[in-house]
Tab-separated table of C-alpha atoms in Angstrom:
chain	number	residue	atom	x	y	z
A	1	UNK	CA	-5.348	-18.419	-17.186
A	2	UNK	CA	-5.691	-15.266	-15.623
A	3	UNK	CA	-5.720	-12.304	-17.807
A	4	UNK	CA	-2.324	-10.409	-18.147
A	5	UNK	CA	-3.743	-7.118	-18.514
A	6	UNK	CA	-6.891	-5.476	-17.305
A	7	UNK	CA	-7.574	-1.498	-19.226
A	8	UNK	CA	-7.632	1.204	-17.176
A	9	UNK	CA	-7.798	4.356	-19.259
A	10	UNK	CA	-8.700	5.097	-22.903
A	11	UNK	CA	-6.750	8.485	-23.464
A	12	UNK	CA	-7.313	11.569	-26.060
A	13	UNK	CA	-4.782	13.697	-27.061
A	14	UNK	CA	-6.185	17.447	-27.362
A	15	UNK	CA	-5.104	20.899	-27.208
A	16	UNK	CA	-6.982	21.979	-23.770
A	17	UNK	CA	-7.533	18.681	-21.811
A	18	UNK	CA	-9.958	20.491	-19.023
A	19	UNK	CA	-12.729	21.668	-21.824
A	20	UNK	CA	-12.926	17.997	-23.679
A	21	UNK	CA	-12.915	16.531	-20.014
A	22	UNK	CA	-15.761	19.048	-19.680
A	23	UNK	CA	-17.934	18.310	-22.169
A	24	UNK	CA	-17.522	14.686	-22.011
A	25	UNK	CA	-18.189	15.541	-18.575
A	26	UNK	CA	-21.684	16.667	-19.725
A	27	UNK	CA	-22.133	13.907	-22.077
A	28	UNK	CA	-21.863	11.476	-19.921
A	29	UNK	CA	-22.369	12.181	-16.080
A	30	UNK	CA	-18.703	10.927	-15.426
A	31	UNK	CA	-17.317	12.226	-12.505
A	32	UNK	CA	-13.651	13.675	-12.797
A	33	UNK	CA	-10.374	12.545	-11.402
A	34	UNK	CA	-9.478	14.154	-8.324
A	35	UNK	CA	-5.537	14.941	-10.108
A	36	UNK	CA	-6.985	16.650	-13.495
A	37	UNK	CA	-4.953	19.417	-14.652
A	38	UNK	CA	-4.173	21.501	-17.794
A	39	UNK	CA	-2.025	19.120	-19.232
A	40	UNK	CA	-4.195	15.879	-18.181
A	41	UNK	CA	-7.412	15.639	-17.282
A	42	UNK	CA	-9.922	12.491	-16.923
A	43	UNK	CA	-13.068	10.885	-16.064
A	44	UNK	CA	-13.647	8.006	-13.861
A	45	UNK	CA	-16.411	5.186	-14.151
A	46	UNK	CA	-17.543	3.526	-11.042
A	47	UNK	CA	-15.636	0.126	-12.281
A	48	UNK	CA	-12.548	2.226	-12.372
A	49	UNK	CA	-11.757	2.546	-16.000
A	50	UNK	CA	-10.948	6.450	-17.215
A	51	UNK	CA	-11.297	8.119	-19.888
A	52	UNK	CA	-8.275	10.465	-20.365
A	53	UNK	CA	-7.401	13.512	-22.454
A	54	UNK	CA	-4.212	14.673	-22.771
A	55	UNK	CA	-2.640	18.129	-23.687
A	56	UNK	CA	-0.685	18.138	-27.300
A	57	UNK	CA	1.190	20.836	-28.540
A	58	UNK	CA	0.251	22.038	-32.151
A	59	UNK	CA	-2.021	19.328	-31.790
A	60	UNK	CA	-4.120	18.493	-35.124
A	61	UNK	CA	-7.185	17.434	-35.298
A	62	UNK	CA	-8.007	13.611	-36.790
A	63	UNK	CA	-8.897	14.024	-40.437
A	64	UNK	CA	-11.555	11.382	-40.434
A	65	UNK	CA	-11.905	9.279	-42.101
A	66	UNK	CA	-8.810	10.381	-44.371
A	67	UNK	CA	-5.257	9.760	-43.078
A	68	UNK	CA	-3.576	12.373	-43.304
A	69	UNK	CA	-3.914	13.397	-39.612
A	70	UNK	CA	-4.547	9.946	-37.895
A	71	UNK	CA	-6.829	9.044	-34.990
A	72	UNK	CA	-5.295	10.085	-31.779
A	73	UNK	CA	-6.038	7.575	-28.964
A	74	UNK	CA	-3.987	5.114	-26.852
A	75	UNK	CA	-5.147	2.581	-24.439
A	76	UNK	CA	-3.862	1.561	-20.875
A	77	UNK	CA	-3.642	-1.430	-19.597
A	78	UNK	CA	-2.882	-2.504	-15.286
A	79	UNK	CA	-0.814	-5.652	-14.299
A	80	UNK	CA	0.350	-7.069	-12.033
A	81	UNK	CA	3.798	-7.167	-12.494
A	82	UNK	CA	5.466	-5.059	-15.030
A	83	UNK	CA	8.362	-6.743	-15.888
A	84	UNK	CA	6.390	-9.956	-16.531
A	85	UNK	CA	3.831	-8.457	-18.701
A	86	UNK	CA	6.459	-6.528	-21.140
A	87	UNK	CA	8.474	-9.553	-21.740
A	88	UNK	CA	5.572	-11.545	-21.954
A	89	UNK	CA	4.353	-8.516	-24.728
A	90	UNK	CA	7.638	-8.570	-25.964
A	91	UNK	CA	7.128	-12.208	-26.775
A	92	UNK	CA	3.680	-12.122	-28.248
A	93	UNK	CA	4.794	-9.379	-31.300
A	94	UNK	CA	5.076	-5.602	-29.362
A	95	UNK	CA	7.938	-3.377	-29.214
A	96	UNK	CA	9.328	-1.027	-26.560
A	97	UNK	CA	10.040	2.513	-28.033
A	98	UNK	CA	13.165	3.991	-26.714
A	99	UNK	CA	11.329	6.761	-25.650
A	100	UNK	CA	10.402	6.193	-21.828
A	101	UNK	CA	8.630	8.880	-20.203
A	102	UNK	CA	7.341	6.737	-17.349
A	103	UNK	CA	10.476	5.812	-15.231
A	104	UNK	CA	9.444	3.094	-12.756
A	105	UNK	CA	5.673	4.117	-12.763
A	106	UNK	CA	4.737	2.593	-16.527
A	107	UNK	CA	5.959	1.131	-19.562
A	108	UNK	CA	4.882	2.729	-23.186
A	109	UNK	CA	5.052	-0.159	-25.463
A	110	UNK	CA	3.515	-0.225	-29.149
A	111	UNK	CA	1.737	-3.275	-30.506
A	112	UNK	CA	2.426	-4.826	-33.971
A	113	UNK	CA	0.776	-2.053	-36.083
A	114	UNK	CA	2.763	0.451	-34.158
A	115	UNK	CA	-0.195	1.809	-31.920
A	116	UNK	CA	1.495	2.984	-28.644
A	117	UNK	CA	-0.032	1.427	-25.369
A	118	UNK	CA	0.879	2.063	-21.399
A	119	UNK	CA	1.312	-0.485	-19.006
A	120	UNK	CA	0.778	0.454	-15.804
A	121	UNK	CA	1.607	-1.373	-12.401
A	122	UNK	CA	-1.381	-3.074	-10.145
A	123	UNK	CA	-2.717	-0.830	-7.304
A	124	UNK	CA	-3.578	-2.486	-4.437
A	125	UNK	CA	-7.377	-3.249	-4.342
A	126	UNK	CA	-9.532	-2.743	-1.187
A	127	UNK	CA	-11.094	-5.648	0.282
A	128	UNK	CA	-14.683	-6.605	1.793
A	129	UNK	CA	-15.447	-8.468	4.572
A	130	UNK	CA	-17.576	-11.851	3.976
């Protein structure tokens, strides 16, 4: 069986997207995406996956490794058909948060311990001659 979902982005929340972009940036020799902006900003790897940061008002540092300000971090996720996957997510234990700021582009869904997760449609893939 094929898998149902491929990741595509593991995303940061932050207060100034651009300057953890940047020093990741640094850190790693990542090149960044072409749409970075103030309020998202990311880092592509040659195999396509990106690391994202994303803007957060009054955003709060994790308290590591206390609780009392949790990790920030979600993971996306590509399919091929979005519809499919969700029930098929639905089915295996997630839940869909009424809260959908997506519209037709992606899905935020949460899986059983409540960590939210984006599902994101397929882009279409370039192809090589033989």
């Amino acid at each position: 069986m094929p898998p149902l979902m491929r990741p595509t982005a593991i995303t940061l929340d932050c207060p100034d997207p651009v300057a953890l972009m940047e020093f990741y940036r640094r850190a790693t020799a990542l090149e960044p995406h072409p749409g970075s902006d103030a309020d998202f900003a990311g880092l592509v790897q040659e195999d396509g996956l990106m690391i994202g940061f994303q803007r957060v008002d009054d955003h709060r540092p994790p308290s590591w490794p206390g609780q009392d300000v949790p990790q920030q971090i979600h993971l996306d996720f590509e399919v091929d058909d979005l519809d499919e996957a969700e029930s098929r997510l639905l089915e295996l234990g997630a839940t869909k948060p009424d809260c959908q700021p997506g519209g037709a582009r992606w899905r935020v869904l949460a899986d059983p311990a409540g960590h939210p997760f984006c599902l994101t449609s397929a882009l279409p893939r370039p192809t090589t001659a033989p």
